[in-house]
Coordinates of N, CA and C in Angstrom, one line a residue:
X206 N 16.1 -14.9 -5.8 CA 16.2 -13.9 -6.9 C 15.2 -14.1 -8.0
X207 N 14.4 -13.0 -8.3 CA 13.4 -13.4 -9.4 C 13.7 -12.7 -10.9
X208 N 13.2 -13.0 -11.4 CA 14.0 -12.5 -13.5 C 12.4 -11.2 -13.6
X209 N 13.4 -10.5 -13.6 CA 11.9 -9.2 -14.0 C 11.6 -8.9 -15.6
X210 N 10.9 -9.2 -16.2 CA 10.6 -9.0 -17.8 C 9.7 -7.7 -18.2
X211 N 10.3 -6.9 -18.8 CA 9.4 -6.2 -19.6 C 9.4 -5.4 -20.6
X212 N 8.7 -4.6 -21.2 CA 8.5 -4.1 -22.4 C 8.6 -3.1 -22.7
X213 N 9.3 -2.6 -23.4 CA 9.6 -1.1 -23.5 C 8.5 -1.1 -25.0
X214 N 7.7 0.0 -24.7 CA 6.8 0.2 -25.7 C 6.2 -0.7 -26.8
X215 N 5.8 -1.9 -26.3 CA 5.5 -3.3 -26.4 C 5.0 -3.9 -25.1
X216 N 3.9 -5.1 -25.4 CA 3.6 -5.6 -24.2 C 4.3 -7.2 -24.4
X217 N 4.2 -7.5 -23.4 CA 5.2 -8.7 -23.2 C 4.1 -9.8 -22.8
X218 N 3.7 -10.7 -23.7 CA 2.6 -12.3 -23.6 C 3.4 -12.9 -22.2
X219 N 2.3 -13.6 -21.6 CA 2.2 -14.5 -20.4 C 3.5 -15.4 -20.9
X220 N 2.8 -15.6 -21.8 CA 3.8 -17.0 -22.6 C 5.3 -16.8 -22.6
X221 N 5.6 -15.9 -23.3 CA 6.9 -15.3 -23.2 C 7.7 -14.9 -21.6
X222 N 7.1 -14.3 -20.9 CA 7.1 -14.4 -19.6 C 7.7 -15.9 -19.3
X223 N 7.2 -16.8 -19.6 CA 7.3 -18.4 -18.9 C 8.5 -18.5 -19.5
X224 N 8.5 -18.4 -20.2 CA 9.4 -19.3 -21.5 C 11.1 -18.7 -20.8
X225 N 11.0 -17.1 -20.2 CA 12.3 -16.5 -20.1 C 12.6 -17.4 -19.0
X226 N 11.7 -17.9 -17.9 CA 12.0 -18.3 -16.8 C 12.6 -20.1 -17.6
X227 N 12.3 -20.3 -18.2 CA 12.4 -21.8 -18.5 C 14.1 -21.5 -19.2
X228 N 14.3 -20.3 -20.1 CA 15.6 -20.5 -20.4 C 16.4 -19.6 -19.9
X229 N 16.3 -19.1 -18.9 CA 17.1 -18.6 -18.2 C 18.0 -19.0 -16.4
X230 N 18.0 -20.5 -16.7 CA 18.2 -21.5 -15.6 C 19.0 -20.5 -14.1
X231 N 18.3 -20.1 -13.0 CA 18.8 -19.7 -12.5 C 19.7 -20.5 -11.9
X232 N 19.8 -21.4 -11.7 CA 20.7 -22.7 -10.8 C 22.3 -22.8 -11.6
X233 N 21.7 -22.5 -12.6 CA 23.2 -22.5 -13.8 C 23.7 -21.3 -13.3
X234 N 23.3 -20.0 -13.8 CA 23.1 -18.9 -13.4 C 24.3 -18.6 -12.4
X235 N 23.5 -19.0 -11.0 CA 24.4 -18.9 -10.0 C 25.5 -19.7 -9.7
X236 N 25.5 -20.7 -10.6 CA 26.4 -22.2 -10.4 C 28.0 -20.9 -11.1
X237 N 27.5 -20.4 -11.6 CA 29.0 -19.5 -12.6 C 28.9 -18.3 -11.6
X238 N 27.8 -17.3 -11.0 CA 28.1 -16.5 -10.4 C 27.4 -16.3 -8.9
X239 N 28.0 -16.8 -8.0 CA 26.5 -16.9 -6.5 C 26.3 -15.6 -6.0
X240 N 26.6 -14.8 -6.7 CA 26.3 -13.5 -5.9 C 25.6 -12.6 -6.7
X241 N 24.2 -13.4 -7.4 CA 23.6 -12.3 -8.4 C 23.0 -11.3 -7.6
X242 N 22.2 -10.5 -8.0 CA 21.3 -9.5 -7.0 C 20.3 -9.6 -8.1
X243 N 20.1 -9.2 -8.8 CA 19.1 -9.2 -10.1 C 19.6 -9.3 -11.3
X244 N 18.3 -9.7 -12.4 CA 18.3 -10.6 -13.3 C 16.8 -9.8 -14.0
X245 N 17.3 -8.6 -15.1 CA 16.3 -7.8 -15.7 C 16.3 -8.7 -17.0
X246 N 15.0 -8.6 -17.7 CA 15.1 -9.0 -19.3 C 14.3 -7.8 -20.0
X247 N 14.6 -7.1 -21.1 CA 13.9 -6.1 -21.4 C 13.6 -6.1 -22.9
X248 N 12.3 -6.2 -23.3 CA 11.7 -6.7 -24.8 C 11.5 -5.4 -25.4
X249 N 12.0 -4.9 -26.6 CA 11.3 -3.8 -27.3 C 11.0 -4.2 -28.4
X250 N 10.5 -3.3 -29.5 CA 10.2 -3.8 -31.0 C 10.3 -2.7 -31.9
X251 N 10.7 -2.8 -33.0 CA 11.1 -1.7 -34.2 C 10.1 -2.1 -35.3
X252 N 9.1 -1.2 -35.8 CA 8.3 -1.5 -36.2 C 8.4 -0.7 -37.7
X253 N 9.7 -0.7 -38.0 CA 10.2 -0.1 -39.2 C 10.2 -1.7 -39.5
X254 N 9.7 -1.7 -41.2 CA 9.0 -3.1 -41.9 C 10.7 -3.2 -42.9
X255 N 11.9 -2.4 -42.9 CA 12.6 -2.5 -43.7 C 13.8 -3.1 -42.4
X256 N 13.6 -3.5 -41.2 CA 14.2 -3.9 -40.3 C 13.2 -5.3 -39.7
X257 N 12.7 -5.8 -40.4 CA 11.8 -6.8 -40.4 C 12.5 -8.3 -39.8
X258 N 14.1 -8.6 -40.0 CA 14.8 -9.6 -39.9 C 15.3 -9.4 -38.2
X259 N 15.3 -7.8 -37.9 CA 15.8 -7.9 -36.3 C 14.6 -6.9 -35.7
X260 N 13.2 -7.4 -36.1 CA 12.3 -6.3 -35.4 C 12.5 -6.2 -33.8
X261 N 12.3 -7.7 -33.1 CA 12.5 -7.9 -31.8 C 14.2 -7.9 -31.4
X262 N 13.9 -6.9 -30.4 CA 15.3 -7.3 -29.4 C 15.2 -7.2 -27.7
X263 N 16.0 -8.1 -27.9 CA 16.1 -8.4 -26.0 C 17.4 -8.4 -25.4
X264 N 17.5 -7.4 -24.3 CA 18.2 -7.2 -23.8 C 18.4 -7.3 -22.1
X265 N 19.6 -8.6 -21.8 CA 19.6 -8.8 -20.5 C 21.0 -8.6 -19.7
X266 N 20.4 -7.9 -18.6 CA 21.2 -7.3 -17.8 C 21.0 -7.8 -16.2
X267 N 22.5 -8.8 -15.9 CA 22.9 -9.3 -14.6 C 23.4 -8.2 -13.8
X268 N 22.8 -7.7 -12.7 CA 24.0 -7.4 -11.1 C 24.2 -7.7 -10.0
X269 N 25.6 -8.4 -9.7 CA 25.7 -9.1 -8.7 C 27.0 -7.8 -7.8
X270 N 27.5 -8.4 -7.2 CA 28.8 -7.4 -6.6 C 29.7 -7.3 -7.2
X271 N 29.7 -8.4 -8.3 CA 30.7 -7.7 -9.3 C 30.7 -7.2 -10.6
X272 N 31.2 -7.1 -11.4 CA 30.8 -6.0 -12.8 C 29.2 -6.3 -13.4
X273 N 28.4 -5.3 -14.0 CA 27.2 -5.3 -14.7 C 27.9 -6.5 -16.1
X274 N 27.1 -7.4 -16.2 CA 26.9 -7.9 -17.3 C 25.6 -7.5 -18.0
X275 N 25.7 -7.3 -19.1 CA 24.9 -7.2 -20.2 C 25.2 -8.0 -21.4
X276 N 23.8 -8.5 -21.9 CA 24.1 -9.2 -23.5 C 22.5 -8.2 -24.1
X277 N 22.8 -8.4 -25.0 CA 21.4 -7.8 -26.2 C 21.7 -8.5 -27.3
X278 N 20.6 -8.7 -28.2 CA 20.2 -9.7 -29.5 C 18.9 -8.8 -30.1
X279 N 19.2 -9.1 -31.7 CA 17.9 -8.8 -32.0 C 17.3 -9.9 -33.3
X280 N 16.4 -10.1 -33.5 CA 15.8 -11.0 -34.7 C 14.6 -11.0 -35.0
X281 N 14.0 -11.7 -35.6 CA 12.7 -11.6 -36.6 C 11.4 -12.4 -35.4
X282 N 11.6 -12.7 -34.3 CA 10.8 -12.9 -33.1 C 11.4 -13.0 -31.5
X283 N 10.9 -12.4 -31.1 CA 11.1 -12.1 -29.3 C 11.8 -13.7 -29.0
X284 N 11.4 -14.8 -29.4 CA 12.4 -16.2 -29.2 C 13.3 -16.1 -29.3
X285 N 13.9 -15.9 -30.9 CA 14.8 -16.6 -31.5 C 15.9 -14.6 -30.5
X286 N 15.5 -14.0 -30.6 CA 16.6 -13.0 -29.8 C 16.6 -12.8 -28.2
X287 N 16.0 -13.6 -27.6 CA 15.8 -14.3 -26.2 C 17.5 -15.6 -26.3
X288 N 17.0 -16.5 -27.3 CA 18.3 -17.3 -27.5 C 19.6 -16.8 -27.8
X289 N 19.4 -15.9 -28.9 CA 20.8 -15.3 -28.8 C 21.6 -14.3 -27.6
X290 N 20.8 -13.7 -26.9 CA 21.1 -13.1 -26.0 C 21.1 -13.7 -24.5
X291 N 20.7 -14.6 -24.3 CA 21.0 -15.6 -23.9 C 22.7 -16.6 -23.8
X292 N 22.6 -16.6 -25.0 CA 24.1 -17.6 -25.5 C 25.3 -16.4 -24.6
X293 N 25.2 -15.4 -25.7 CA 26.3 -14.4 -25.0 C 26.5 -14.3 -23.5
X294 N 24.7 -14.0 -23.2 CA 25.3 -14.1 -21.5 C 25.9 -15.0 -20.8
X295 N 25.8 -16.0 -21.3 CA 26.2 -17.9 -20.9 C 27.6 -17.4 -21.2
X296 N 28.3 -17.0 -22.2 CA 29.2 -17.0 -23.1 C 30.2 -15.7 -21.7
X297 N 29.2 -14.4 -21.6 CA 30.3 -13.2 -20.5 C 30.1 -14.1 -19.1
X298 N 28.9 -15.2 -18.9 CA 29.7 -15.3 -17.5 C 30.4 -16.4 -17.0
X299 N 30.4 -17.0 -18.5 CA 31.8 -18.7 -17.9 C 33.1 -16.9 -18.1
X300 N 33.4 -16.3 -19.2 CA 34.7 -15.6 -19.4 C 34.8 -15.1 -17.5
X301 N 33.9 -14.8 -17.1 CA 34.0 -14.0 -16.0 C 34.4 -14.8 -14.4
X302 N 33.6 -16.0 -14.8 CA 33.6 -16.9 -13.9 C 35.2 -17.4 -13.5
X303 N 35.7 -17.8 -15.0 CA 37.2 -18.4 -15.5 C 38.1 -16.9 -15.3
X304 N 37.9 -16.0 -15.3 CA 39.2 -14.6 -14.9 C 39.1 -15.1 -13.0
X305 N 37.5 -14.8 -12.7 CA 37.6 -14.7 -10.8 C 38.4 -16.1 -10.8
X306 N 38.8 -17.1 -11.0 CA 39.2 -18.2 -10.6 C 41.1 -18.3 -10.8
X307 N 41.3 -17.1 -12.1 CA 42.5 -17.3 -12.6 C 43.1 -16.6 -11.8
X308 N 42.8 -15.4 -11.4 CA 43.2 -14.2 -10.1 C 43.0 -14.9 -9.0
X309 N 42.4 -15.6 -8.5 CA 42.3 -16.2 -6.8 C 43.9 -16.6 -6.0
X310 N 44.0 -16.1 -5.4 CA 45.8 -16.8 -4.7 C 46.3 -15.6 -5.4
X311 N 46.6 -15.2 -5.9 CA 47.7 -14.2 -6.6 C 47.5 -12.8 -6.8
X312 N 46.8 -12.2 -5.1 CA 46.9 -11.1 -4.5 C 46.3 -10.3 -5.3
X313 N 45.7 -10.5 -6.5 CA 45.1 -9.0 -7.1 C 43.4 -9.3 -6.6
X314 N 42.6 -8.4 -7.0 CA 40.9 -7.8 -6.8 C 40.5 -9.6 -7.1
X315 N 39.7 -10.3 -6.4 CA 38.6 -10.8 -7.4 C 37.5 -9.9 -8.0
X316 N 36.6 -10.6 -9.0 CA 35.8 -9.8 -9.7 C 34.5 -9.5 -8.5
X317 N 34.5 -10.5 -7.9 CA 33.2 -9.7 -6.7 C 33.8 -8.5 -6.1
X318 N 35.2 -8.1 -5.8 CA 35.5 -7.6 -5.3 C 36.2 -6.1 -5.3
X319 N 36.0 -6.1 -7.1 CA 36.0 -5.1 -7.9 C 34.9 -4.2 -7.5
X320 N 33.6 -4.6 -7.2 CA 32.5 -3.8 -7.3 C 32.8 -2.8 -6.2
X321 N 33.1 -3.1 -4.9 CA 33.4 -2.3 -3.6 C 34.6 -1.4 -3.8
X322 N 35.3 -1.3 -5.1 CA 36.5 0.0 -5.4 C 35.6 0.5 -6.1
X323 N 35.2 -0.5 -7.4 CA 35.0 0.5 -8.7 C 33.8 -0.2 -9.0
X324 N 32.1 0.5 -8.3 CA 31.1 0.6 -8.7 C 30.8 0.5 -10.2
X325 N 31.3 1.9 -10.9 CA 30.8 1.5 -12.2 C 31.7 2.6 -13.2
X326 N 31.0 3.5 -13.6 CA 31.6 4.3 -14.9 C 30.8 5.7 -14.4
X327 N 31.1 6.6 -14.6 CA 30.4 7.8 -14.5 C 30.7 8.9 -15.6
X328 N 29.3 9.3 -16.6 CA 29.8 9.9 -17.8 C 29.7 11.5 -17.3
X329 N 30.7 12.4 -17.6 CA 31.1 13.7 -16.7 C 31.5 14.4 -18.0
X330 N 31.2 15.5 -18.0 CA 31.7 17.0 -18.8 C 33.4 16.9 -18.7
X331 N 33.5 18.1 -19.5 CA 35.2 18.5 -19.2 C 35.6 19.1 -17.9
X332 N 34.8 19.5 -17.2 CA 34.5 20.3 -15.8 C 34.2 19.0 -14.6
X333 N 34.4 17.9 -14.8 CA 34.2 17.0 -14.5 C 32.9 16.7 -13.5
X334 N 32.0 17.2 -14.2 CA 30.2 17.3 -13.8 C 29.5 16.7 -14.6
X335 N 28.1 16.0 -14.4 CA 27.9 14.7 -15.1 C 27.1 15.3 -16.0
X336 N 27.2 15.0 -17.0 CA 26.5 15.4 -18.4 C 24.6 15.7 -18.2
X337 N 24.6 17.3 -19.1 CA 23.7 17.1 -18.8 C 23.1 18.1 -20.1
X338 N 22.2 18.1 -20.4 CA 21.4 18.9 -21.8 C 21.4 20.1 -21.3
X339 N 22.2 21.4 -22.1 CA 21.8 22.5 -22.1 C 20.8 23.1 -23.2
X340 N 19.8 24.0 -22.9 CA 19.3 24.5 -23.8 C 20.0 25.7 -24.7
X341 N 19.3 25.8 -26.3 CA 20.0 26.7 -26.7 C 19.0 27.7 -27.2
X342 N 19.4 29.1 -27.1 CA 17.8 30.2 -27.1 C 17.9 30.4 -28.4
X343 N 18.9 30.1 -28.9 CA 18.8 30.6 -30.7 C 18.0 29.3 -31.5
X344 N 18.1 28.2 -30.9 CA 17.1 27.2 -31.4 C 15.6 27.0 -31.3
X345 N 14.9 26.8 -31.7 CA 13.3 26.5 -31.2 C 13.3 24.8 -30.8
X346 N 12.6 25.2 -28.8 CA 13.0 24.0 -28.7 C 11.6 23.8 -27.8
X347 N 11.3 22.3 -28.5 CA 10.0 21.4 -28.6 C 10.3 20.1 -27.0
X348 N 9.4 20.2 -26.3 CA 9.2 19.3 -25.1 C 8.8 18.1 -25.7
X349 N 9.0 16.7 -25.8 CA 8.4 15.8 -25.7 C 8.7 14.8 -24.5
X350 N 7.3 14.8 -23.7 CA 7.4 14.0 -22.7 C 8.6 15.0 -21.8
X351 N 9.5 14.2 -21.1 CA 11.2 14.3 -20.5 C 12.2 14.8 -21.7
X352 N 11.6 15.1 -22.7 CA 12.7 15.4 -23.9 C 12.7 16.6 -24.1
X353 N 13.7 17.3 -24.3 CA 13.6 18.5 -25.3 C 14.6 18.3 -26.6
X354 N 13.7 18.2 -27.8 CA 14.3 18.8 -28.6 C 14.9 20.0 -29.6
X355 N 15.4 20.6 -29.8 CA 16.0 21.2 -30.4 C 16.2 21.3 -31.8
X356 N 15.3 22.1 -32.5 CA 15.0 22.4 -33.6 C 14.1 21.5 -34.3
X357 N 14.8 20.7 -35.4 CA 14.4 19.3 -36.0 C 15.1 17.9 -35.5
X358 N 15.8 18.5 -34.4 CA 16.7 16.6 -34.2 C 18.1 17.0 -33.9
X359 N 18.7 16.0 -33.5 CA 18.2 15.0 -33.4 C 17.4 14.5 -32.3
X360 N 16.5 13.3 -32.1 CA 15.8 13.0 -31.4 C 17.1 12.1 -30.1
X361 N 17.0 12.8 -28.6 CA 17.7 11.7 -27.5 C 16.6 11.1 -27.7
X362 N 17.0 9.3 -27.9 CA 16.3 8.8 -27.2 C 16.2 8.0 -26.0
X363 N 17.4 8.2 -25.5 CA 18.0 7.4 -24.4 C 18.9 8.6 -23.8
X364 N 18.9 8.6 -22.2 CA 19.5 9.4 -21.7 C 19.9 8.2 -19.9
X365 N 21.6 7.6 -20.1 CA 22.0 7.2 -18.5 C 22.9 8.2 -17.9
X366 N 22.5 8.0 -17.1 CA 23.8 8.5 -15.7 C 24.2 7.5 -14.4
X367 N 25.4 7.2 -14.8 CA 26.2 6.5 -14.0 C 27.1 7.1 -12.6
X368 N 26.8 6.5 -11.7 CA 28.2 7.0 -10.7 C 29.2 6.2 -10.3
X369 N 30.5 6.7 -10.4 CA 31.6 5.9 -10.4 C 32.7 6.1 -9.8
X370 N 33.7 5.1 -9.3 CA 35.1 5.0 -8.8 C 36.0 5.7 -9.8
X371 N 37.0 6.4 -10.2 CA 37.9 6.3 -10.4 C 38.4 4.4 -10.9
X372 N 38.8 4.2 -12.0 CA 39.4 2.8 -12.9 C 40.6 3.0 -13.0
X373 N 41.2 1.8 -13.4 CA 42.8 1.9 -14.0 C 42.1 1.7 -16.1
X374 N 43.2 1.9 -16.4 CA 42.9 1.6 -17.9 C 42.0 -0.2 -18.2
X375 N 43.2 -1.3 -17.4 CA 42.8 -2.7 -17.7 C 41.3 -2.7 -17.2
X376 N 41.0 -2.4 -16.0 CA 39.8 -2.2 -15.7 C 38.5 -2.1 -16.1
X377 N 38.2 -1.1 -17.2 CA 37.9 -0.3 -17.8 C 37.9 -1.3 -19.6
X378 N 38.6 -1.7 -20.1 CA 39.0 -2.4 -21.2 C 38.3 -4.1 -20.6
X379 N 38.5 -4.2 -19.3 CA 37.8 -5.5 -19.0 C 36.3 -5.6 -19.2
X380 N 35.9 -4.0 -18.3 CA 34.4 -4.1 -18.2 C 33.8 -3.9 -19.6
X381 N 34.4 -3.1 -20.8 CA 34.0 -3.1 -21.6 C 33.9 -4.5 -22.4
X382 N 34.4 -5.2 -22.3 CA 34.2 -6.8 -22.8 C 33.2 -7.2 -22.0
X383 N 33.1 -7.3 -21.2 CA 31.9 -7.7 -20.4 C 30.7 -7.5 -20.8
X384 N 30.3 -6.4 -20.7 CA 29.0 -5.7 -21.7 C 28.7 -5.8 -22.8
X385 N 29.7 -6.3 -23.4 CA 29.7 -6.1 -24.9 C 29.4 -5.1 -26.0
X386 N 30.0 -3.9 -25.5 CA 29.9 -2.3 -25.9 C 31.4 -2.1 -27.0
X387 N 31.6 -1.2 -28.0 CA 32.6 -0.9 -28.7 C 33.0 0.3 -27.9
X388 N 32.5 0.5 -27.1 CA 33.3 1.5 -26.4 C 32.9 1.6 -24.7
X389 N 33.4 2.7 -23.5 CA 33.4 2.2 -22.4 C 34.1 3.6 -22.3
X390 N 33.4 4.2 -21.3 CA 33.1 5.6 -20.8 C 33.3 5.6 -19.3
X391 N 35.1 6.2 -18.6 CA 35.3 6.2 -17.5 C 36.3 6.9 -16.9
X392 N 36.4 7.2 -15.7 CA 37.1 7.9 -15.1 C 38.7 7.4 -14.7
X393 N 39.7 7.9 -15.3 CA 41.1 7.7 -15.3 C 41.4 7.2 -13.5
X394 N 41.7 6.3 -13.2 CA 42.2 6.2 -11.7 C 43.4 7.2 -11.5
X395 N 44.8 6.9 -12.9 CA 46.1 7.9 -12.4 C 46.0 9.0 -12.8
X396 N 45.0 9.5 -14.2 CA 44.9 11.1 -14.0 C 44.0 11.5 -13.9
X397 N 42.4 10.9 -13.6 CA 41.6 11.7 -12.6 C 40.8 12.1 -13.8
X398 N 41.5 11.8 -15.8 CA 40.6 12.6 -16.3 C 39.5 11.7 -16.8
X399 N 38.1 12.2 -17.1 CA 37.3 11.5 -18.1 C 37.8 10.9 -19.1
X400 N 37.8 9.6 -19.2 CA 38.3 9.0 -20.5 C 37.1 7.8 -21.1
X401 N 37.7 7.4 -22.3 CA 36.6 6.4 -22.9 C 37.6 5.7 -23.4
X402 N 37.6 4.2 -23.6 CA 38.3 3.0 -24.3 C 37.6 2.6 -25.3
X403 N 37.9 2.3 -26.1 CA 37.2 1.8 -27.6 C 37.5 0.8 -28.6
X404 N 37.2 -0.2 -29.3 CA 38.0 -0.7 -30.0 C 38.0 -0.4 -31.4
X405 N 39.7 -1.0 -32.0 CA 39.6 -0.2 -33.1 C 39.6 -1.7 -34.1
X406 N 40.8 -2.3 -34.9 CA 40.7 -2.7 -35.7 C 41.6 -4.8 -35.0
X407 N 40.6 -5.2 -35.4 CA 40.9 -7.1 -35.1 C 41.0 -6.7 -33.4
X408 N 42.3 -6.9 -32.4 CA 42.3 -7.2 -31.1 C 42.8 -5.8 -30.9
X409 N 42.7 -4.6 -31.3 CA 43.2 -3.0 -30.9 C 42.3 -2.8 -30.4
X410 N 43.0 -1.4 -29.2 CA 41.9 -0.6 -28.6 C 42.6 0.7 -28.5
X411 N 41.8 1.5 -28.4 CA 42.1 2.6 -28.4 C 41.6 3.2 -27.3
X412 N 42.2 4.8 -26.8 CA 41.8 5.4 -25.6 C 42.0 6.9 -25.7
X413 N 40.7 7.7 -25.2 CA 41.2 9.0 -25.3 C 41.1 9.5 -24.0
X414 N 41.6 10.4 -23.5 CA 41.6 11.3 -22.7 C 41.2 12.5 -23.0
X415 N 40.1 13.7 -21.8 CA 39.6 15.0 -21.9 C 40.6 15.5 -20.9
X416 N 41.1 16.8 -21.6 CA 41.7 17.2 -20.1 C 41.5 18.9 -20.6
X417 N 40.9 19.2 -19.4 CA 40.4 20.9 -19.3 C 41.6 21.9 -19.7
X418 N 41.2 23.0 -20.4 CA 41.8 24.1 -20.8 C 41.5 25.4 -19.9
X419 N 42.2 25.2 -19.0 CA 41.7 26.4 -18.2 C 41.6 27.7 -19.2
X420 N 42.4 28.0 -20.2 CA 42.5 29.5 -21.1 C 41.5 29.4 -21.7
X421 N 40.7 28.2 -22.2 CA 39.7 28.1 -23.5 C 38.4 28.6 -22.7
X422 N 37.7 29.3 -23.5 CA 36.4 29.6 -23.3 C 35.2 28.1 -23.6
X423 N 33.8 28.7 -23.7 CA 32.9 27.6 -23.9 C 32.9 27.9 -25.2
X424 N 33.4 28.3 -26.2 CA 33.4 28.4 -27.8 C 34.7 27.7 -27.8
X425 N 35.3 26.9 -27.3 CA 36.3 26.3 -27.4 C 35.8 24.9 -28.2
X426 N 35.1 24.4 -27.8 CA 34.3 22.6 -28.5 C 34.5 22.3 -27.7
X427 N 34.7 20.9 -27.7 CA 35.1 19.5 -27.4 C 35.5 18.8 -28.0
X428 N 35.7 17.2 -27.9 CA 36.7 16.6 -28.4 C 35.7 15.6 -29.6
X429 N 35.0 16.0 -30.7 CA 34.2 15.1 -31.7 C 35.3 14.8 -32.1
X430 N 34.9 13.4 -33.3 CA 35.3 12.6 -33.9 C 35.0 11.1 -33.7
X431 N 35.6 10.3 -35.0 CA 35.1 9.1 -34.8 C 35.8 8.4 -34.4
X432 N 35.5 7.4 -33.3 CA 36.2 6.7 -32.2 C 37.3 6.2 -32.9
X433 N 37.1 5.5 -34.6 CA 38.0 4.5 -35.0 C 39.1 4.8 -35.3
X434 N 39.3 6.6 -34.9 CA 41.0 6.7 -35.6 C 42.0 6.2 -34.9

């Protein structure tokens, strides 16, 4: 397995390159999980001077057969947020390593074994079709690159599409600890509906459910608001 590095609108030094391989011990690595497949590290930079303490961030992402790990860090040099993101991932895959061991003998999924039910997450409309940008003709709307924006903003700057199993709720609240995300975008295993898990206040979580209105038109909305209620 090799560690792929690179730069999102930023170039990435030789040096830095070495340095990932030197702290990113694959032997440890697989010593907690033998079934990696890949091992991305991905450098960007914020070049707003009032964010000067977390300009660099790095963001690394493990997949083996079982859940995506992710950690991300950001700080005042490509090092010092290489180490912290780093720690975390050390940190999601002893937790991960210690669940596959706790579950072994006592008939439920191991975590390798999770991957072959429940691939991943899939983010889907209320029509349960996967999200996708409609244009609007009453707006004036501007191409950049793959982008369209719409009017003045806001600007997408990030657009995933995931495909996914059907989850149970614990499932779903698991992977989202894993990743280290406040929230976690997935498909209900017992009702089939799009749902999202989130956390709310100390060890809460919260969960909402979409479920279609056959009577409501498309001037009906959707379901805004802020996750924390």
């Amino acid at each position: 397995m090799d560690i792929v590095v690179k730069g999102r609108k930023t170039e990435v030094p030789e040096r830095f390159r070495k340095h990932v391989a030197e702290k990113l011990k694959l032997d440890k690595i697989q010593k907690l999980d033998g079934k990696v497949i890949s091992l991305d590290v991905e450098v960007s930079k914020e070049h707003n001077p009032r964010q000067a303490d977390r300009s660099d961030r790095v963001e690394i992402t493990l997949r083996s057969r079982g859940p995506v790990i992710r950690a991300e860090a950001s700080a005042a040099d490509p090092y010092a947020a290489l180490d912290l993101a780093t720690g975390k991932l050390e940190a999601r895959l002893r937790k991960e390593h210690d669940k596959r061991h706790t579950r072994r003998g006592n008939g439920r999924l191991s975590a390798a074994e999770v991957a072959d039910v429940v691939p991943g997450v899939a983010e889907l409309n209320a029509n349960g079709r996967p999200v996708a940008l409609e244009a609007t003709d009453a707006v004036p709307t501007t191409r950049i690159g793959s982008l369209e924006v719409q009017g003045e903003g806001p600007l997408v700057v990030r657009e995933k599409l995931h495909t996914a199993a059907p989850m149970t709720l614990d499932q779903a609240l698991y992977e989202m600890e894993l990743v280290g995300h406040d929230f976690y975008l997935f498909v209900d295993a017992e009702t089939k509906q799009p749902s999202v898990v989130y956390r709310r206040h100390a060890y809460d979580y919260g969960v909402i459910h979409l479920e279609t209105d056959p009577l409501a038109g498309a001037e009906a909305g959707g379901a805004g608001g802020a996750l924390g209620g």
